[in-house]
């Protein structure tokens, strides 16, 4: 039977053996010699497993989700990616297959490429509204032609919301000082936004909140050389509010030294 939405998969119940059987409603495939993809305990968002993808110049790996009881073009896909090597892109293509066993039916819709840094989970979200083909199976592809072996976790499928969450939340380095920073984001749906920030790792709802009426906001009153998290939530109307953006973490600049002489034993390094 087709699955209903929302769907959330953190791969915690999946076997870690590359040859073990998986839920028959899911479909994995590769033309590499090993049985990629498979659940791994090397890295995870929470609590202990993620899906290990793999591709080379001539080999691909793909994971097709179960078929859903609503059209594919009404859905969006959310997931986290981790890259472990800066030499490769670690990209994942998001698309649709009309036949999960026939790789030639794959139609790409979007591409996720983790940032330059390594060993940091980056969240991605893609609406599939631009897909115009036959209904089929949402597929995550580590494509041939590129060397890529990302880890994928916290996979979620939902109906595309009427008020999408703000995207591309960023804190440009040149805006960060010892006590302030400018957060910017992209959003053409909302007319105002809730900004919430606090020390790194704070629980949402317990941070400092304010309302912004433009897609930039200056945070002030910060401490030097400190890490902070910030979230942005769109207000599309009085009755339609977006989910909060994915977390953005930044670090304020160090304050100039004023006490001399300076002594450092490096004991805690």
XYZ file of C-alpha atoms in Angstrom:
269
model
C 0.000 0.000 0.000
C 1.218 3.570 -0.643
C 2.649 5.411 2.351
C 1.023 8.470 3.860
C 2.821 11.669 4.826
C 4.527 12.884 6.851
C 7.332 10.337 6.757
C 10.400 10.557 8.981
C 13.332 8.140 8.769
C 16.476 8.279 10.919
C 17.656 4.773 9.902
C 17.955 3.624 13.503
C 16.150 0.325 12.810
C 18.036 -0.400 9.594
C 20.691 -3.156 9.562
C 24.305 -2.031 9.291
C 25.295 -4.950 7.068
C 25.521 -3.862 3.429
C 24.014 -7.168 2.299
C 21.153 -7.409 4.814
C 17.569 -7.200 3.578
C 15.797 -3.862 4.026
C 12.133 -2.863 4.190
C 10.735 -4.066 0.834
C 8.874 -0.777 0.349
C 12.273 0.936 0.015
C 14.608 0.273 -2.909
C 18.377 0.619 -2.997
C 20.636 0.071 -5.981
C 24.245 0.531 -7.105
C 26.478 -0.590 -9.939
C 29.483 -0.639 -7.602
C 30.928 -3.915 -6.348
C 29.660 -3.393 -2.776
C 26.016 -3.180 -1.719
C 25.638 0.559 -1.184
C 23.865 2.358 0.358
C 23.658 0.990 3.886
C 23.140 2.191 7.448
C 26.340 3.200 9.231
C 27.228 3.981 12.838
C 30.209 6.170 11.852
C 28.264 9.443 11.962
C 24.703 10.541 12.704
C 22.584 13.529 13.623
C 20.813 11.500 16.298
C 21.050 9.116 17.860
C 23.456 6.580 16.269
C 22.971 5.770 12.552
C 22.883 7.419 9.138
C 22.756 6.236 5.526
C 26.129 5.907 3.799
C 26.025 6.784 0.093
C 28.841 6.261 -2.437
C 29.718 7.087 -6.044
C 32.757 7.287 -8.311
C 33.461 8.433 -11.854
C 31.692 5.333 -13.169
C 29.445 4.111 -10.339
C 26.287 5.406 -8.674
C 24.293 4.648 -5.532
C 20.620 5.431 -5.054
C 17.911 5.060 -2.420
C 14.253 5.182 -3.496
C 11.566 5.888 -0.922
C 8.221 4.121 -0.739
C 5.462 5.333 -3.036
C 3.127 7.869 -1.415
C -0.648 8.227 -1.580
C -0.399 11.820 -2.836
C 1.220 13.177 -6.032
C 4.999 13.569 -5.912
C 4.812 17.202 -7.045
C 2.865 18.064 -3.878
C 5.705 16.916 -1.617
C 8.956 18.269 -0.247
C 12.018 16.362 0.941
C 14.192 17.359 3.907
C 17.440 15.696 5.032
C 20.858 16.286 6.544
C 24.173 15.670 4.746
C 27.683 15.268 6.134
C 30.866 15.393 4.089
C 34.121 13.874 5.313
C 36.553 15.008 2.626
C 37.042 18.415 1.003
C 38.420 16.883 -2.207
C 34.977 15.698 -3.365
C 31.589 17.375 -3.716
C 29.597 14.773 -1.741
C 26.545 15.823 -3.712
C 23.142 14.159 -3.629
C 20.639 14.513 -6.452
C 16.965 14.522 -5.496
C 14.599 13.244 -8.136
C 11.896 10.795 -9.123
C 11.946 7.300 -10.666
C 8.876 5.799 -12.292
C 10.476 2.362 -11.857
C 12.714 2.068 -8.754
C 14.607 -0.845 -10.354
C 15.337 0.922 -13.663
C 17.988 3.602 -13.230
C 17.197 5.051 -16.668
C 13.851 6.351 -15.305
C 15.547 8.705 -12.829
C 14.645 12.366 -13.375
C 16.687 14.819 -11.229
C 14.834 17.750 -9.693
C 17.403 19.328 -7.351
C 20.973 18.875 -6.119
C 22.290 19.150 -2.571
C 25.979 19.992 -2.169
C 27.334 20.285 1.381
C 29.481 23.338 2.183
C 33.244 23.392 2.014
C 33.694 22.444 5.680
C 33.811 18.851 6.832
C 32.212 16.873 9.668
C 29.342 19.311 10.090
C 25.766 18.309 9.302
C 24.048 20.606 6.817
C 20.261 20.480 6.379
C 18.622 20.663 2.942
C 14.997 20.995 1.865
C 13.613 20.702 -1.655
C 9.998 21.043 -2.841
C 9.263 18.761 -5.796
C 6.694 21.121 -7.344
C 8.830 21.497 -10.498
C 8.581 17.790 -11.310
C 6.305 17.335 -14.343
C 6.690 13.649 -15.179
C 4.661 10.599 -14.257
C 4.059 9.928 -10.599
C 6.727 7.702 -9.085
C 9.233 7.144 -6.315
C 11.220 9.935 -4.661
C 14.884 8.987 -5.071
C 18.139 10.206 -3.538
C 21.043 9.625 -5.904
C 24.794 9.766 -5.387
C 25.480 10.109 -9.126
C 28.242 8.648 -11.240
C 30.697 11.103 -12.722
C 31.673 12.499 -9.311
C 33.532 10.986 -6.375
C 31.123 11.305 -3.493
C 30.502 9.468 -0.245
C 28.248 11.567 1.983
C 26.307 10.457 5.032
C 22.561 11.166 4.963
C 20.280 11.341 7.999
C 16.916 12.553 9.341
C 15.098 12.123 6.054
C 11.614 13.641 6.050
C 8.832 13.919 3.463
C 5.954 16.356 3.918
C 3.291 18.188 1.940
C 4.707 21.456 0.574
C 3.522 24.087 3.088
C 1.671 27.242 2.119
C 4.203 29.203 4.183
C 7.658 27.700 3.498
C 10.427 28.102 6.023
C 13.024 30.851 5.318
C 15.995 29.561 3.324
C 19.679 30.363 2.975
C 20.003 31.755 6.500
C 23.497 33.169 6.802
C 25.676 35.362 9.006
C 28.363 36.843 6.742
C 31.801 36.955 8.331
C 32.245 40.627 7.481
C 29.200 41.539 9.598
C 30.433 39.861 12.781
C 32.020 41.973 15.509
C 32.815 41.291 19.148
C 29.263 42.166 20.228
C 27.033 42.031 17.132
C 26.270 40.186 13.896
C 23.913 40.539 10.948
C 21.714 37.592 9.998
C 20.225 37.493 6.484
C 17.893 35.042 4.741
C 15.818 34.434 1.604
C 12.016 34.429 1.741
C 9.485 35.767 -0.775
C 6.404 34.429 1.030
C 6.388 36.103 4.442
C 6.119 39.815 5.228
C 7.672 39.655 8.694
C 9.795 37.197 10.617
C 10.465 36.017 14.155
C 14.171 35.987 14.994
C 15.295 33.781 17.872
C 18.900 33.495 19.032
C 20.875 32.327 22.026
C 24.020 30.484 23.123
C 24.887 27.529 20.916
C 22.685 24.536 21.721
C 19.883 26.530 23.357
C 16.380 25.041 23.302
C 14.033 26.819 20.908
C 11.476 28.855 22.802
C 14.051 29.749 25.414
C 16.111 32.183 23.336
C 15.876 35.927 22.761
C 13.135 36.779 20.242
C 12.377 39.809 18.116
C 10.363 40.701 15.000
C 12.029 41.689 11.722
C 10.264 43.372 8.801
C 13.129 42.955 6.326
C 15.262 39.969 5.335
C 18.211 41.183 7.406
C 18.444 41.693 11.142
C 21.256 42.988 13.351
C 21.776 41.071 16.594
C 23.399 43.180 19.318
C 24.465 42.723 22.922
C 26.536 39.599 22.272
C 29.633 38.468 24.150
C 33.066 38.359 22.487
C 34.526 35.019 21.289
C 31.209 33.227 21.895
C 29.166 30.831 19.764
C 25.492 31.491 19.064
C 22.626 29.787 17.246
C 19.984 31.734 15.346
C 16.648 30.699 13.778
C 14.258 32.614 11.509
C 10.513 31.898 11.262
C 8.259 33.413 8.586
C 4.903 35.071 9.316
C 2.927 34.791 6.071
C -0.378 35.861 7.619
C -2.132 36.027 10.963
C -3.013 32.334 10.641
C -0.128 30.964 8.573
C 3.343 30.646 10.118
C 6.302 28.758 8.711
C 8.445 26.223 10.449
C 11.627 27.716 11.856
C 14.620 27.819 9.552
C 17.414 25.367 10.002
C 19.863 26.414 12.697
C 22.674 28.762 11.794
C 25.671 28.900 14.139
C 28.215 31.715 14.247
C 31.059 32.882 16.503
C 31.680 36.484 17.563
C 35.089 38.061 17.194
C 37.640 37.998 19.971
C 38.064 41.162 22.009
C 41.402 42.959 21.912
C 43.719 42.068 24.770
C 44.033 44.775 27.386
C 45.755 43.017 30.300
C 49.524 42.587 30.093
C 51.738 40.730 30.426
C 50.017 37.791 28.699
C 50.673 34.341 30.097
C 49.453 31.080 28.483
C 50.478 27.582 29.664
C 48.436 25.697 26.975
C 47.416 23.209 29.661
C 43.872 22.933 28.350
C 44.825 22.585 24.669
